[in-house]
Amino acid sequence: MGKSLHQDQCAKSSQHIVVIGAGAAGLVAANEAARRGAHVDLLEKNRKTGTKILMSGGTRCNLTQDTDAKGIVQAFGPSGRFLQKSVGAFPPADVVRMFHDLGVATKVESTGKVFPQSNRAIQVRDALQRQALDAGVHLHRSVAVTAIESCADGRWRVQTETEAIECDRVIVTSGGKSWPRCGTTGDAYSWLHQLGHRIVRTRPALVPLVGGTRWMRDLSGVTLPDVVASVYEQSDWKTKSGKKLKPLLQRRSSWLFTHFGFSGPAAMDVSGIITQADSFDDRVLVADLVPSISEAELTAEFQRRDGASSRRTVANVLATWLPTRVAESLSLEYQSDVTLAQLSKEKLQQIVRAVKCCAMPVNGTRGFDKAEVTAGGVAVKEVDPRTMESRLRPGLFIAGEVLDVDGWIGGYNFQAAFSTGRAAGIAASRSDA
């Protein structure tokens, strides 16, 4: 690594800032602070920066979503309010502009996801790293932080495995627990807890779900392009008595049956609200497999008895909207492998309900190893949403996934990392911060 960090920090600067974690939030935070004249040491425990950037989106890196600041905030549910200031100051259009200025052309896909035109995540990581280095950031790889301490004189001491670094401000952008093979193992939670911060229980989010019944698992590999997934409280679901319930969360997107349960954007988007419960038994996941047609319209299709319609099978009717394998599996599972003329009223109601309100049993997830983000983390009430500065410890800034904010799949979480990282870097570099 060359000369020690202690020697490096002797360079003249208005503020000496240590940024911990060179991911999406950390690279942006370090750049913003250095551009404003601060002496910035960016510490990364891995041998390379932006490991999650390199792996995300199937190594393509979904940068952000083609929406405005309000659209981003909505994707984070109740915690979205915390992001209003930072995302409003640095919305998706500005993120796209930043990458264009860095030579990374982007494209928008039909889902609204924004990717680099090259489909190469390494181009994104390299652009952010180059921007930080060009701004004067001192990047130190393979440096693992073990503790953060506040000093009596208001300064900070960052303890690494080899030395202690004193500085004016600290920005923590070390990520959560998702994809631990990337080095994100939740190290910061213990440091920040020792400094007085409350850590909301961490859990996997944007994670594939484990469960299903035999007929569902037999459909492994089958994708439904349009499904509405809804999650309800089990207690409400049991007592609904025909009433229309408001779901805790509802998402419409594609759905993937797997050998272990469910995946795809719709299932992964609702996974966080499921893992939020104390037990998987406390939540009910229901899927509308054909949201493009109403229950009444579907019922009418099954009630058709004119001419050749009566000789059509249930599976044949379902195949109008569903893949053949799914249509056949449903008709067999509900003992409705018959023609419309033979379909009883009771079986008709069962099959319609199975299609429009299909209960998807969930008894687990694939865990942090397969989770794209971490739900839970540092309680956002203890962080200033404009500056990302701790309300408990002046001079300490917290940004990115280590915060208790997690949004839908589709670039929303990278957007939050860029916006909160930028806010932290700007605020930490101010002499009056």
mmCIF file with all atom_site columns, N, CA, C and O in Angstrom, residues 10-52:
data_model
loop_
_atom_site.group_PDB
_atom_site.id
_atom_site.type_symbol
_atom_site.label_atom_id
_atom_site.label_alt_id
_atom_site.label_comp_id
_atom_site.label_asym_id
_atom_site.label_entity_id
_atom_site.label_seq_id
_atom_site.pdbx_PDB_ins_code
_atom_site.Cartn_x
_atom_site.Cartn_y
_atom_site.Cartn_z
_atom_site.occupancy
_atom_site.B_iso_or_equiv
_atom_site.pdbx_formal_charge
_atom_site.auth_seq_id
_atom_site.auth_comp_id
_atom_site.auth_asym_id
_atom_site.auth_atom_id
_atom_site.pdbx_PDB_model_num
ATOM 1   N N  . CYS A 1 10 ? -1.065  13.938 6.407  1.00 0.00 ? 10 CYS A N  1
ATOM 2   C CA . CYS A 1 10 ? -0.338  15.166 6.733  1.00 0.00 ? 10 CYS A CA 1
ATOM 3   C C  . CYS A 1 10 ? -0.437  16.213 5.625  1.00 0.00 ? 10 CYS A C  1
ATOM 4   O O  . CYS A 1 10 ? -0.017  17.347 5.803  1.00 0.00 ? 10 CYS A O  1
ATOM 5   N N  . ALA A 1 11 ? -0.967  15.792 4.462  1.00 0.00 ? 11 ALA A N  1
ATOM 6   C CA . ALA A 1 11 ? -1.127  16.758 3.380  1.00 0.00 ? 11 ALA A CA 1
ATOM 7   C C  . ALA A 1 11 ? -2.067  17.873 3.837  1.00 0.00 ? 11 ALA A C  1
ATOM 8   O O  . ALA A 1 11 ? -3.001  17.644 4.591  1.00 0.00 ? 11 ALA A O  1
ATOM 9   N N  . LYS A 1 12 ? -1.812  19.093 3.387  1.00 0.00 ? 12 LYS A N  1
ATOM 10  C CA . LYS A 1 12 ? -2.622  20.240 3.796  1.00 0.00 ? 12 LYS A CA 1
ATOM 11  C C  . LYS A 1 12 ? -4.011  20.143 3.180  1.00 0.00 ? 12 LYS A C  1
ATOM 12  O O  . LYS A 1 12 ? -4.173  19.868 1.998  1.00 0.00 ? 12 LYS A O  1
ATOM 13  N N  . SER A 1 13 ? -5.037  20.367 3.986  1.00 0.00 ? 13 SER A N  1
ATOM 14  C CA . SER A 1 13 ? -6.409  20.364 3.497  1.00 0.00 ? 13 SER A CA 1
ATOM 15  C C  . SER A 1 13 ? -7.294  21.033 4.525  1.00 0.00 ? 13 SER A C  1
ATOM 16  O O  . SER A 1 13 ? -6.917  21.165 5.693  1.00 0.00 ? 13 SER A O  1
ATOM 17  N N  . SER A 1 14 ? -8.473  21.466 4.091  1.00 0.00 ? 14 SER A N  1
ATOM 18  C CA . SER A 1 14 ? -9.390  22.116 5.011  1.00 0.00 ? 14 SER A CA 1
ATOM 19  C C  . SER A 1 14 ? -10.031 21.111 5.952  1.00 0.00 ? 14 SER A C  1
ATOM 20  O O  . SER A 1 14 ? -10.240 21.383 7.129  1.00 0.00 ? 14 SER A O  1
ATOM 21  N N  . GLN A 1 15 ? -10.341 19.945 5.450  1.00 0.00 ? 15 GLN A N  1
ATOM 22  C CA . GLN A 1 15 ? -10.928 18.894 6.264  1.00 0.00 ? 15 GLN A CA 1
ATOM 23  C C  . GLN A 1 15 ? -10.257 17.570 5.894  1.00 0.00 ? 15 GLN A C  1
ATOM 24  O O  . GLN A 1 15 ? -9.976  17.319 4.721  1.00 0.00 ? 15 GLN A O  1
ATOM 25  N N  . HIS A 1 16 ? -10.037 16.753 6.892  1.00 0.00 ? 16 HIS A N  1
ATOM 26  C CA . HIS A 1 16 ? -9.567  15.398 6.610  1.00 0.00 ? 16 HIS A CA 1
ATOM 27  C C  . HIS A 1 16 ? -10.735 14.455 6.864  1.00 0.00 ? 16 HIS A C  1
ATOM 28  O O  . HIS A 1 16 ? -11.243 14.362 7.985  1.00 0.00 ? 16 HIS A O  1
ATOM 29  N N  . ILE A 1 17 ? -11.160 13.781 5.814  1.00 0.00 ? 17 ILE A N  1
ATOM 30  C CA . ILE A 1 17 ? -12.324 12.899 5.880  1.00 0.00 ? 17 ILE A CA 1
ATOM 31  C C  . ILE A 1 17 ? -11.901 11.484 5.536  1.00 0.00 ? 17 ILE A C  1
ATOM 32  O O  . ILE A 1 17 ? -11.189 11.256 4.553  1.00 0.00 ? 17 ILE A O  1
ATOM 33  N N  . VAL A 1 18 ? -12.371 10.541 6.330  1.00 0.00 ? 18 VAL A N  1
ATOM 34  C CA . VAL A 1 18 ? -12.175 9.129  6.015  1.00 0.00 ? 18 VAL A CA 1
ATOM 35  C C  . VAL A 1 18 ? -13.521 8.560  5.592  1.00 0.00 ? 18 VAL A C  1
ATOM 36  O O  . VAL A 1 18 ? -14.519 8.685  6.318  1.00 0.00 ? 18 VAL A O  1
ATOM 37  N N  . VAL A 1 19 ? -13.559 7.977  4.396  1.00 0.00 ? 19 VAL A N  1
ATOM 38  C CA . VAL A 1 19 ? -14.756 7.303  3.892  1.00 0.00 ? 19 VAL A CA 1
ATOM 39  C C  . VAL A 1 19 ? -14.503 5.804  3.984  1.00 0.00 ? 19 VAL A C  1
ATOM 40  O O  . VAL A 1 19 ? -13.496 5.306  3.473  1.00 0.00 ? 19 VAL A O  1
ATOM 41  N N  . ILE A 1 20 ? -15.421 5.084  4.618  1.00 0.00 ? 20 ILE A N  1
ATOM 42  C CA . ILE A 1 20 ? -15.244 3.646  4.824  1.00 0.00 ? 20 ILE A CA 1
ATOM 43  C C  . ILE A 1 20 ? -16.169 2.873  3.888  1.00 0.00 ? 20 ILE A C  1
ATOM 44  O O  . ILE A 1 20 ? -17.382 2.886  4.048  1.00 0.00 ? 20 ILE A O  1
ATOM 45  N N  . GLY A 1 21 ? -15.575 2.238  2.882  1.00 0.00 ? 21 GLY A N  1
ATOM 46  C CA . GLY A 1 21 ? -16.353 1.452  1.929  1.00 0.00 ? 21 GLY A CA 1
ATOM 47  C C  . GLY A 1 21 ? -16.403 2.106  0.568  1.00 0.00 ? 21 GLY A C  1
ATOM 48  O O  . GLY A 1 21 ? -17.016 3.155  0.403  1.00 0.00 ? 21 GLY A O  1
ATOM 49  N N  . ALA A 1 22 ? -15.727 1.478  -0.420 1.00 0.00 ? 22 ALA A N  1
ATOM 50  C CA . ALA A 1 22 ? -15.660 2.053  -1.765 1.00 0.00 ? 22 ALA A CA 1
ATOM 51  C C  . ALA A 1 22 ? -16.647 1.374  -2.711 1.00 0.00 ? 22 ALA A C  1
ATOM 52  O O  . ALA A 1 22 ? -16.282 0.806  -3.736 1.00 0.00 ? 22 ALA A O  1
ATOM 53  N N  . GLY A 1 23 ? -17.926 1.434  -2.318 1.00 0.00 ? 23 GLY A N  1
ATOM 54  C CA . GLY A 1 23 ? -18.993 0.964  -3.190 1.00 0.00 ? 23 GLY A CA 1
ATOM 55  C C  . GLY A 1 23 ? -19.660 2.147  -3.863 1.00 0.00 ? 23 GLY A C  1
ATOM 56  O O  . GLY A 1 23 ? -19.059 3.217  -4.001 1.00 0.00 ? 23 GLY A O  1
ATOM 57  N N  . ALA A 1 24 ? -20.913 1.979  -4.271 1.00 0.00 ? 24 ALA A N  1
ATOM 58  C CA . ALA A 1 24 ? -21.626 3.043  -4.981 1.00 0.00 ? 24 ALA A CA 1
ATOM 59  C C  . ALA A 1 24 ? -21.710 4.323  -4.155 1.00 0.00 ? 24 ALA A C  1
ATOM 60  O O  . ALA A 1 24 ? -21.393 5.416  -4.636 1.00 0.00 ? 24 ALA A O  1
ATOM 61  N N  . ALA A 1 25 ? -22.139 4.212  -2.899 1.00 0.00 ? 25 ALA A N  1
ATOM 62  C CA . ALA A 1 25 ? -22.266 5.399  -2.044 1.00 0.00 ? 25 ALA A CA 1
ATOM 63  C C  . ALA A 1 25 ? -20.907 5.979  -1.690 1.00 0.00 ? 25 ALA A C  1
ATOM 64  O O  . ALA A 1 25 ? -20.707 7.202  -1.717 1.00 0.00 ? 25 ALA A O  1
ATOM 65  N N  . GLY A 1 26 ? -19.943 5.129  -1.365 1.00 0.00 ? 26 GLY A N  1
ATOM 66  C CA . GLY A 1 26 ? -18.626 5.594  -0.933 1.00 0.00 ? 26 GLY A CA 1
ATOM 67  C C  . GLY A 1 26 ? -17.839 6.287  -2.021 1.00 0.00 ? 26 GLY A C  1
ATOM 68  O O  . GLY A 1 26 ? -17.187 7.313  -1.779 1.00 0.00 ? 26 GLY A O  1
ATOM 69  N N  . LEU A 1 27 ? -17.870 5.761  -3.233 1.00 0.00 ? 27 LEU A N  1
ATOM 70  C CA . LEU A 1 27 ? -17.144 6.381  -4.350 1.00 0.00 ? 27 LEU A CA 1
ATOM 71  C C  . LEU A 1 27 ? -17.702 7.765  -4.661 1.00 0.00 ? 27 LEU A C  1
ATOM 72  O O  . LEU A 1 27 ? -16.953 8.709  -4.927 1.00 0.00 ? 27 LEU A O  1
ATOM 73  N N  . VAL A 1 28 ? -19.024 7.901  -4.633 1.00 0.00 ? 28 VAL A N  1
ATOM 74  C CA . VAL A 1 28 ? -19.644 9.204  -4.893 1.00 0.00 ? 28 VAL A CA 1
ATOM 75  C C  . VAL A 1 28 ? -19.368 10.167 -3.744 1.00 0.00 ? 28 VAL A C  1
ATOM 76  O O  . VAL A 1 28 ? -19.023 11.334 -3.970 1.00 0.00 ? 28 VAL A O  1
ATOM 77  N N  . ALA A 1 29 ? -19.492 9.693  -2.505 1.00 0.00 ? 29 ALA A N  1
ATOM 78  C CA . ALA A 1 29 ? -19.240 10.553 -1.343 1.00 0.00 ? 29 ALA A CA 1
ATOM 79  C C  . ALA A 1 29 ? -17.804 11.068 -1.349 1.00 0.00 ? 29 ALA A C  1
ATOM 80  O O  . ALA A 1 29 ? -17.546 12.259 -1.120 1.00 0.00 ? 29 ALA A O  1
ATOM 81  N N  . ALA A 1 30 ? -16.852 10.180 -1.605 1.00 0.00 ? 30 ALA A N  1
ATOM 82  C CA . ALA A 1 30 ? -15.436 10.571 -1.610 1.00 0.00 ? 30 ALA A CA 1
ATOM 83  C C  . ALA A 1 30 ? -15.160 11.601 -2.696 1.00 0.00 ? 30 ALA A C  1
ATOM 84  O O  . ALA A 1 30 ? -14.449 12.591 -2.468 1.00 0.00 ? 30 ALA A O  1
ATOM 85  N N  . ASN A 1 31 ? -15.735 11.392 -3.871 1.00 0.00 ? 31 ASN A N  1
ATOM 86  C CA . ASN A 1 31 ? -15.545 12.331 -4.973 1.00 0.00 ? 31 ASN A CA 1
ATOM 87  C C  . ASN A 1 31 ? -16.078 13.718 -4.621 1.00 0.00 ? 31 ASN A C  1
ATOM 88  O O  . ASN A 1 31 ? -15.400 14.732 -4.840 1.00 0.00 ? 31 ASN A O  1
ATOM 89  N N  . GLU A 1 32 ? -17.301 13.760 -4.084 1.00 0.00 ? 32 GLU A N  1
ATOM 90  C CA . GLU A 1 32 ? -17.914 15.057 -3.769 1.00 0.00 ? 32 GLU A CA 1
ATOM 91  C C  . GLU A 1 32 ? -17.111 15.811 -2.711 1.00 0.00 ? 32 GLU A C  1
ATOM 92  O O  . GLU A 1 32 ? -16.920 17.021 -2.809 1.00 0.00 ? 32 GLU A O  1
ATOM 93  N N  . ALA A 1 33 ? -16.621 15.086 -1.706 1.00 0.00 ? 33 ALA A N  1
ATOM 94  C CA . ALA A 1 33 ? -15.845 15.739 -0.657 1.00 0.00 ? 33 ALA A CA 1
ATOM 95  C C  . ALA A 1 33 ? -14.507 16.247 -1.185 1.00 0.00 ? 33 ALA A C  1
ATOM 96  O O  . ALA A 1 33 ? -14.081 17.374 -0.885 1.00 0.00 ? 33 ALA A O  1
ATOM 97  N N  . ALA A 1 34 ? -13.828 15.434 -1.980 1.00 0.00 ? 34 ALA A N  1
ATOM 98  C CA . ALA A 1 34 ? -12.521 15.834 -2.517 1.00 0.00 ? 34 ALA A CA 1
ATOM 99  C C  . ALA A 1 34 ? -12.647 17.014 -3.474 1.00 0.00 ? 34 ALA A C  1
ATOM 100 O O  . ALA A 1 34 ? -11.796 17.916 -3.486 1.00 0.00 ? 34 ALA A O  1
ATOM 101 N N  . ARG A 1 35 ? -13.698 17.026 -4.263 1.00 0.00 ? 35 ARG A N  1
ATOM 102 C CA . ARG A 1 35 ? -13.910 18.140 -5.194 1.00 0.00 ? 35 ARG A CA 1
ATOM 103 C C  . ARG A 1 35 ? -14.064 19.461 -4.464 1.00 0.00 ? 35 ARG A C  1
ATOM 104 O O  . ARG A 1 35 ? -13.788 20.519 -5.028 1.00 0.00 ? 35 ARG A O  1
ATOM 105 N N  . ARG A 1 36 ? -14.495 19.398 -3.222 1.00 0.00 ? 36 ARG A N  1
ATOM 106 C CA . ARG A 1 36 ? -14.709 20.622 -2.435 1.00 0.00 ? 36 ARG A CA 1
ATOM 107 C C  . ARG A 1 36 ? -13.521 20.948 -1.539 1.00 0.00 ? 36 ARG A C  1
ATOM 108 O O  . ARG A 1 36 ? -13.646 21.725 -0.597 1.00 0.00 ? 36 ARG A O  1
ATOM 109 N N  . GLY A 1 37 ? -12.377 20.332 -1.821 1.00 0.00 ? 37 GLY A N  1
ATOM 110 C CA . GLY A 1 37 ? -11.148 20.700 -1.151 1.00 0.00 ? 37 GLY A CA 1
ATOM 111 C C  . GLY A 1 37 ? -10.758 19.878 0.052  1.00 0.00 ? 37 GLY A C  1
ATOM 112 O O  . GLY A 1 37 ? -9.730  20.144 0.679  1.00 0.00 ? 37 GLY A O  1
ATOM 113 N N  . ALA A 1 38 ? -11.550 18.872 0.402  1.00 0.00 ? 38 ALA A N  1
ATOM 114 C CA . ALA A 1 38 ? -11.204 18.051 1.556  1.00 0.00 ? 38 ALA A CA 1
ATOM 115 C C  . ALA A 1 38 ? -10.111 17.053 1.190  1.00 0.00 ? 38 ALA A C  1
ATOM 116 O O  . ALA A 1 38 ? -9.964  16.651 0.033  1.00 0.00 ? 38 ALA A O  1
ATOM 117 N N  . HIS A 1 39 ? -9.339  16.671 2.179  1.00 0.00 ? 39 HIS A N  1
ATOM 118 C CA . HIS A 1 39 ? -8.386  15.577 2.011  1.00 0.00 ? 39 HIS A CA 1
ATOM 119 C C  . HIS A 1 39 ? -9.151  14.303 2.345  1.00 0.00 ? 39 HIS A C  1
ATOM 120 O O  . HIS A 1 39 ? -9.622  14.123 3.471  1.00 0.00 ? 39 HIS A O  1
ATOM 121 N N  . VAL A 1 40 ? -9.304  13.428 1.380  1.00 0.00 ? 40 VAL A N  1
ATOM 122 C CA . VAL A 1 40 ? -10.163 12.254 1.544  1.00 0.00 ? 40 VAL A CA 1
ATOM 123 C C  . VAL A 1 40 ? -9.355  10.974 1.436  1.00 0.00 ? 40 VAL A C  1
ATOM 124 O O  . VAL A 1 40 ? -8.676  10.732 0.426  1.00 0.00 ? 40 VAL A O  1
ATOM 125 N N  . ASP A 1 41 ? -9.461  10.142 2.468  1.00 0.00 ? 41 ASP A N  1
ATOM 126 C CA . ASP A 1 41 ? -8.935  8.783  2.427  1.00 0.00 ? 41 ASP A CA 1
ATOM 127 C C  . ASP A 1 41 ? -10.117 7.827  2.307  1.00 0.00 ? 41 ASP A C  1
ATOM 128 O O  . ASP A 1 41 ? -10.998 7.809  3.181  1.00 0.00 ? 41 ASP A O  1
ATOM 129 N N  . LEU A 1 42 ? -10.140 7.078  1.234  1.00 0.00 ? 42 LEU A N  1
ATOM 130 C CA . LEU A 1 42 ? -11.215 6.124  0.974  1.00 0.00 ? 42 LEU A CA 1
ATOM 131 C C  . LEU A 1 42 ? -10.677 4.718  1.257  1.00 0.00 ? 42 LEU A C  1
ATOM 132 O O  . LEU A 1 42 ? -9.757  4.248  0.571  1.00 0.00 ? 42 LEU A O  1
ATOM 133 N N  . LEU A 1 43 ? -11.254 4.071  2.260  1.00 0.00 ? 43 LEU A N  1
ATOM 134 C CA . LEU A 1 43 ? -10.769 2.763  2.700  1.00 0.00 ? 43 LEU A CA 1
ATOM 135 C C  . LEU A 1 43 ? -11.686 1.657  2.188  1.00 0.00 ? 43 LEU A C  1
ATOM 136 O O  . LEU A 1 43 ? -12.901 1.708  2.389  1.00 0.00 ? 43 LEU A O  1
ATOM 137 N N  . GLU A 1 44 ? -11.098 0.671  1.554  1.00 0.00 ? 44 GLU A N  1
ATOM 138 C CA . GLU A 1 44 ? -11.854 -0.471 1.035  1.00 0.00 ? 44 GLU A CA 1
ATOM 139 C C  . GLU A 1 44 ? -11.184 -1.754 1.497  1.00 0.00 ? 44 GLU A C  1
ATOM 140 O O  . GLU A 1 44 ? -9.999  -1.954 1.275  1.00 0.00 ? 44 GLU A O  1
ATOM 141 N N  . LYS A 1 45 ? -11.951 -2.629 2.135  1.00 0.00 ? 45 LYS A N  1
ATOM 142 C CA . LYS A 1 45 ? -11.331 -3.839 2.684  1.00 0.00 ? 45 LYS A CA 1
ATOM 143 C C  . LYS A 1 45 ? -11.049 -4.895 1.619  1.00 0.00 ? 45 LYS A C  1
ATOM 144 O O  . LYS A 1 45 ? -10.220 -5.780 1.836  1.00 0.00 ? 45 LYS A O  1
ATOM 145 N N  . ASN A 1 46 ? -11.730 -4.810 0.480  1.00 0.00 ? 46 ASN A N  1
ATOM 146 C CA . ASN A 1 46 ? -11.463 -5.742 -0.620 1.00 0.00 ? 46 ASN A CA 1
ATOM 147 C C  . ASN A 1 46 ? -10.256 -5.291 -1.439 1.00 0.00 ? 46 ASN A C  1
ATOM 148 O O  . ASN A 1 46 ? -9.804  -4.147 -1.326 1.00 0.00 ? 46 ASN A O  1
ATOM 149 N N  . ARG A 1 47 ? -9.794  -6.181 -2.295 1.00 0.00 ? 47 ARG A N  1
ATOM 150 C CA . ARG A 1 47 ? -8.678  -5.834 -3.177 1.00 0.00 ? 47 ARG A CA 1
ATOM 151 C C  . ARG A 1 47 ? -9.131  -4.962 -4.346 1.00 0.00 ? 47 ARG A C  1
ATOM 152 O O  . ARG A 1 47 ? -8.304  -4.372 -5.038 1.00 0.00 ? 47 ARG A O  1
ATOM 153 N N  . LYS A 1 48 ? -10.442 -4.903 -4.574 1.00 0.00 ? 48 LYS A N  1
ATOM 154 C CA . LYS A 1 48 ? -10.950 -4.040 -5.631 1.00 0.00 ? 48 LYS A CA 1
ATOM 155 C C  . LYS A 1 48 ? -12.187 -3.306 -5.135 1.00 0.00 ? 48 LYS A C  1
ATOM 156 O O  . LYS A 1 48 ? -12.869 -3.758 -4.201 1.00 0.00 ? 48 LYS A O  1
ATOM 157 N N  . THR A 1 49 ? -12.472 -2.183 -5.748 1.00 0.00 ? 49 THR A N  1
ATOM 158 C CA . THR A 1 49 ? -13.615 -1.372 -5.348 1.00 0.00 ? 49 THR A CA 1
ATOM 159 C C  . THR A 1 49 ? -14.883 -1.853 -6.050 1.00 0.00 ? 49 THR A C  1
ATOM 160 O O  . THR A 1 49 ? -14.833 -2.558 -7.050 1.00 0.00 ? 49 THR A O  1
ATOM 161 N N  . GLY A 1 50 ? -16.016 -1.423 -5.508 1.00 0.00 ? 50 GLY A N  1
ATOM 162 C CA . GLY A 1 50 ? -17.299 -1.632 -6.175 1.00 0.00 ? 50 GLY A CA 1
ATOM 163 C C  . GLY A 1 50 ? -17.625 -3.059 -6.537 1.00 0.00 ? 50 GLY A C  1
ATOM 164 O O  . GLY A 1 50 ? -18.187 -3.318 -7.607 1.00 0.00 ? 50 GLY A O  1
ATOM 165 N N  . THR A 1 51 ? -17.355 -3.992 -5.646 1.00 0.00 ? 51 THR A N  1
ATOM 166 C CA . THR A 1 51 ? -17.591 -5.405 -5.961 1.00 0.00 ? 51 THR A CA 1
ATOM 167 C C  . THR A 1 51 ? -19.062 -5.679 -6.267 1.00 0.00 ? 51 THR A C  1
ATOM 168 O O  . THR A 1 51 ? -19.389 -6.427 -7.191 1.00 0.00 ? 51 THR A O  1
ATOM 169 N N  . LYS A 1 52 ? -19.965 -5.065 -5.506 1.00 0.00 ? 52 LYS A N  1
ATOM 170 C CA . LYS A 1 52 ? -21.398 -5.280 -5.768 1.00 0.00 ? 52 LYS A CA 1
ATOM 171 C C  . LYS A 1 52 ? -21.829 -4.630 -7.076 1.00 0.00 ? 52 LYS A C  1
ATOM 172 O O  . LYS A 1 52 ? -22.717 -5.142 -7.757 1.00 0.00 ? 52 LYS A O  1
#
